[in-house]
């Protein structure tokens, strides 16, 4: 498969490591395959400000078709926000891949404006249920797979809903990605909950049905002595 | 209105009666009779429904139903599905064609699976390693469904509880 290359310049060792591992994880979900390169030519350079006085050496020697700067405020065009978020990295990789493809078609074309999709959140969805051997790699993987099977989520969302640590979620997503069992899905930022009917009575009935269900589930758990409800269910 | 019931389904001998008996607090309403089907080496088979109950801490009864396994009773499935919180499919991996079984029940209960939740327990894997759980997963995906699939021995109460735990986790995490 043909791949694109990326390089980092003046990026802190921590962010450098994060970028590399996120991009490795995202290969398979991103539109194109990306590989790190250490010599001066790359399709994409992630430009940090870890060492602003670094003007002479490798930093300036990098010839990249695209540069994306790591910034700590609200990111503008060709910028990505710190702390790095896997969803933003995926969006950036895909935007640059699109731009590279477009400029290959028409060398004079202006850089494309970010699409609305660039503002959407990237979530991971299970392609199918993972093999038992994968689920046994960690005592939390069965729970994570169950949560992800019921609804796609980004890494943070998966951690929040499962009550499992971010590090473990990362290992789980990486293991899935290796097997081609996860795909990235774009979801627009969650819209406000739709008004149920209009009348307060209808709303109240809907809310009551929902909480009756949740309380049935937790009664069952208590009666059968099976685990704790998820943080979300507890909050309900 | 939400009903307080859970369904178990699966082919003859998959373990529905055994699973419900493992957690029911009432003595099972035994409808098993000597099996007259020469193709199934099984002394007893359930005629009609399995039924068990557990009492919740507010005094309400939670009901456990085992659907008739034989496909000729498939007409009862939509009726039984009404208002169930979810479905547990049991697969006997020593059966003639376990992958055909998983398709039968996944398709037969598709409306319930999509509106509620479902988990698949595959039994007798210790003696019949093929088809593998991954084969079952691919088969489910090929009919457009994604449900948790785990190895079980429903003679072990802990395995039945794990199936219910997974089912509840899915319900709690659905939108
Ligand atoms: N070795 C082994 N035996 C099992 C396993 N699961 C269930 N069994 C046995 O297989 C038989 C299953 O029978 P039932 O529980 O009556 O199955 P059923 O689904 O109710 O069958 P029908 O009522 O005929 O539809 C019982 O004798 C169980 O003890 C398993 O994982 N391994
Ligand atoms: Mg039975």
PDB file of C-alpha atoms and ligand atoms in Angstrom, chain B residues 11-18 42 45-46 50 69 123-124 126 152-155, ligand 1:
ATOM      1  CA  UNK B  11     -31.856 -25.135  19.797  1.00  0.00           C
ATOM      2  CA  UNK B  12     -32.895 -28.353  21.495  1.00  0.00           C
ATOM      3  CA  UNK B  13     -30.304 -29.284  24.078  1.00  0.00           C
ATOM      4  CA  UNK B  14     -28.562 -25.911  24.061  1.00  0.00           C
ATOM      5  CA  UNK B  15     -29.144 -25.546  27.794  1.00  0.00           C
ATOM      6  CA  UNK B  16     -32.124 -23.198  28.217  1.00  0.00           C
ATOM      7  CA  UNK B  17     -33.766 -25.284  30.940  1.00  0.00           C
ATOM      8  CA  UNK B  18     -30.433 -25.728  32.696  1.00  0.00           C
ATOM      9  CA  UNK B  42     -31.345 -36.397  24.835  1.00  0.00           C
ATOM     10  CA  UNK B  45     -36.922 -32.103  26.103  1.00  0.00           C
ATOM     11  CA  UNK B  46     -39.044 -29.121  27.006  1.00  0.00           C
ATOM     12  CA  UNK B  50     -39.530 -22.946  30.547  1.00  0.00           C
ATOM     13  CA  UNK B  69     -36.359 -24.607  21.050  1.00  0.00           C
ATOM     14  CA  UNK B 123     -21.482 -24.253  25.131  1.00  0.00           C
ATOM     15  CA  UNK B 124     -19.563 -27.528  24.841  1.00  0.00           C
ATOM     16  CA  UNK B 126     -14.274 -27.936  25.543  1.00  0.00           C
ATOM     17  CA  UNK B 152     -20.240 -20.802  28.642  1.00  0.00           C
ATOM     18  CA  UNK B 153     -21.153 -23.897  30.538  1.00  0.00           C
ATOM     19  CA  UNK B 154     -24.632 -23.077  31.792  1.00  0.00           C
ATOM     20  CA  UNK B 155     -24.395 -25.800  34.421  1.00  0.00           C
TER      21      UNK B 155
HETATM   22  N1  LIG C   1     -20.893 -31.035  28.693  1.00  0.00           N
HETATM   23  C1  LIG C   1     -21.713 -29.977  28.708  1.00  0.00           C
HETATM   24  N2  LIG C   1     -23.005 -30.172  28.955  1.00  0.00           N
HETATM   25  C2  LIG C   1     -23.825 -29.125  28.962  1.00  0.00           C
HETATM   26  C3  LIG C   1     -23.358 -27.817  28.700  1.00  0.00           C
HETATM   27  N3  LIG C   1     -24.405 -26.973  28.759  1.00  0.00           N
HETATM   28  C4  LIG C   1     -25.490 -27.744  29.017  1.00  0.00           C
HETATM   29  N4  LIG C   1     -25.140 -29.044  29.156  1.00  0.00           N
HETATM   30  C5  LIG C   1     -26.014 -30.209  29.421  1.00  0.00           C
HETATM   31  O1  LIG C   1     -26.794 -30.379  28.275  1.00  0.00           O
HETATM   32  C6  LIG C   1     -28.119 -30.626  28.589  1.00  0.00           C
HETATM   33  C7  LIG C   1     -28.896 -29.416  28.100  1.00  0.00           C
HETATM   34  O2  LIG C   1     -30.218 -29.642  28.330  1.00  0.00           O
HETATM   35  P1  LIG C   1     -31.358 -28.562  28.568  1.00  0.00           P
HETATM   36  O3  LIG C   1     -30.997 -27.548  29.556  1.00  0.00           O
HETATM   37  O4  LIG C   1     -32.547 -29.428  28.875  1.00  0.00           O
HETATM   38  O5  LIG C   1     -31.465 -27.918  27.139  1.00  0.00           O
HETATM   39  P2  LIG C   1     -32.727 -27.152  26.546  1.00  0.00           P
HETATM   40  O6  LIG C   1     -32.156 -26.001  25.776  1.00  0.00           O
HETATM   41  O7  LIG C   1     -33.669 -26.841  27.622  1.00  0.00           O
HETATM   42  O8  LIG C   1     -33.298 -28.212  25.531  1.00  0.00           O
HETATM   43  P3  LIG C   1     -34.829 -28.397  25.032  1.00  0.00           P
HETATM   44  O9  LIG C   1     -35.708 -28.226  26.206  1.00  0.00           O
HETATM   45  O10 LIG C   1     -34.856 -29.776  24.477  1.00  0.00           O
HETATM   46  O11 LIG C   1     -35.057 -27.380  23.979  1.00  0.00           O
HETATM   47  C8  LIG C   1     -28.198 -30.775  30.091  1.00  0.00           C
HETATM   48  O12 LIG C   1     -28.041 -32.153  30.435  1.00  0.00           O
HETATM   49  C9  LIG C   1     -26.981 -29.999  30.567  1.00  0.00           C
HETATM   50  O13 LIG C   1     -26.471 -30.470  31.770  1.00  0.00           O
HETATM   51  C10 LIG C   1     -21.955 -27.625  28.450  1.00  0.00           C
HETATM   52  O14 LIG C   1     -21.437 -26.528  28.207  1.00  0.00           O
HETATM   53  N5  LIG C   1     -21.177 -28.740  28.467  1.00  0.00           N
END
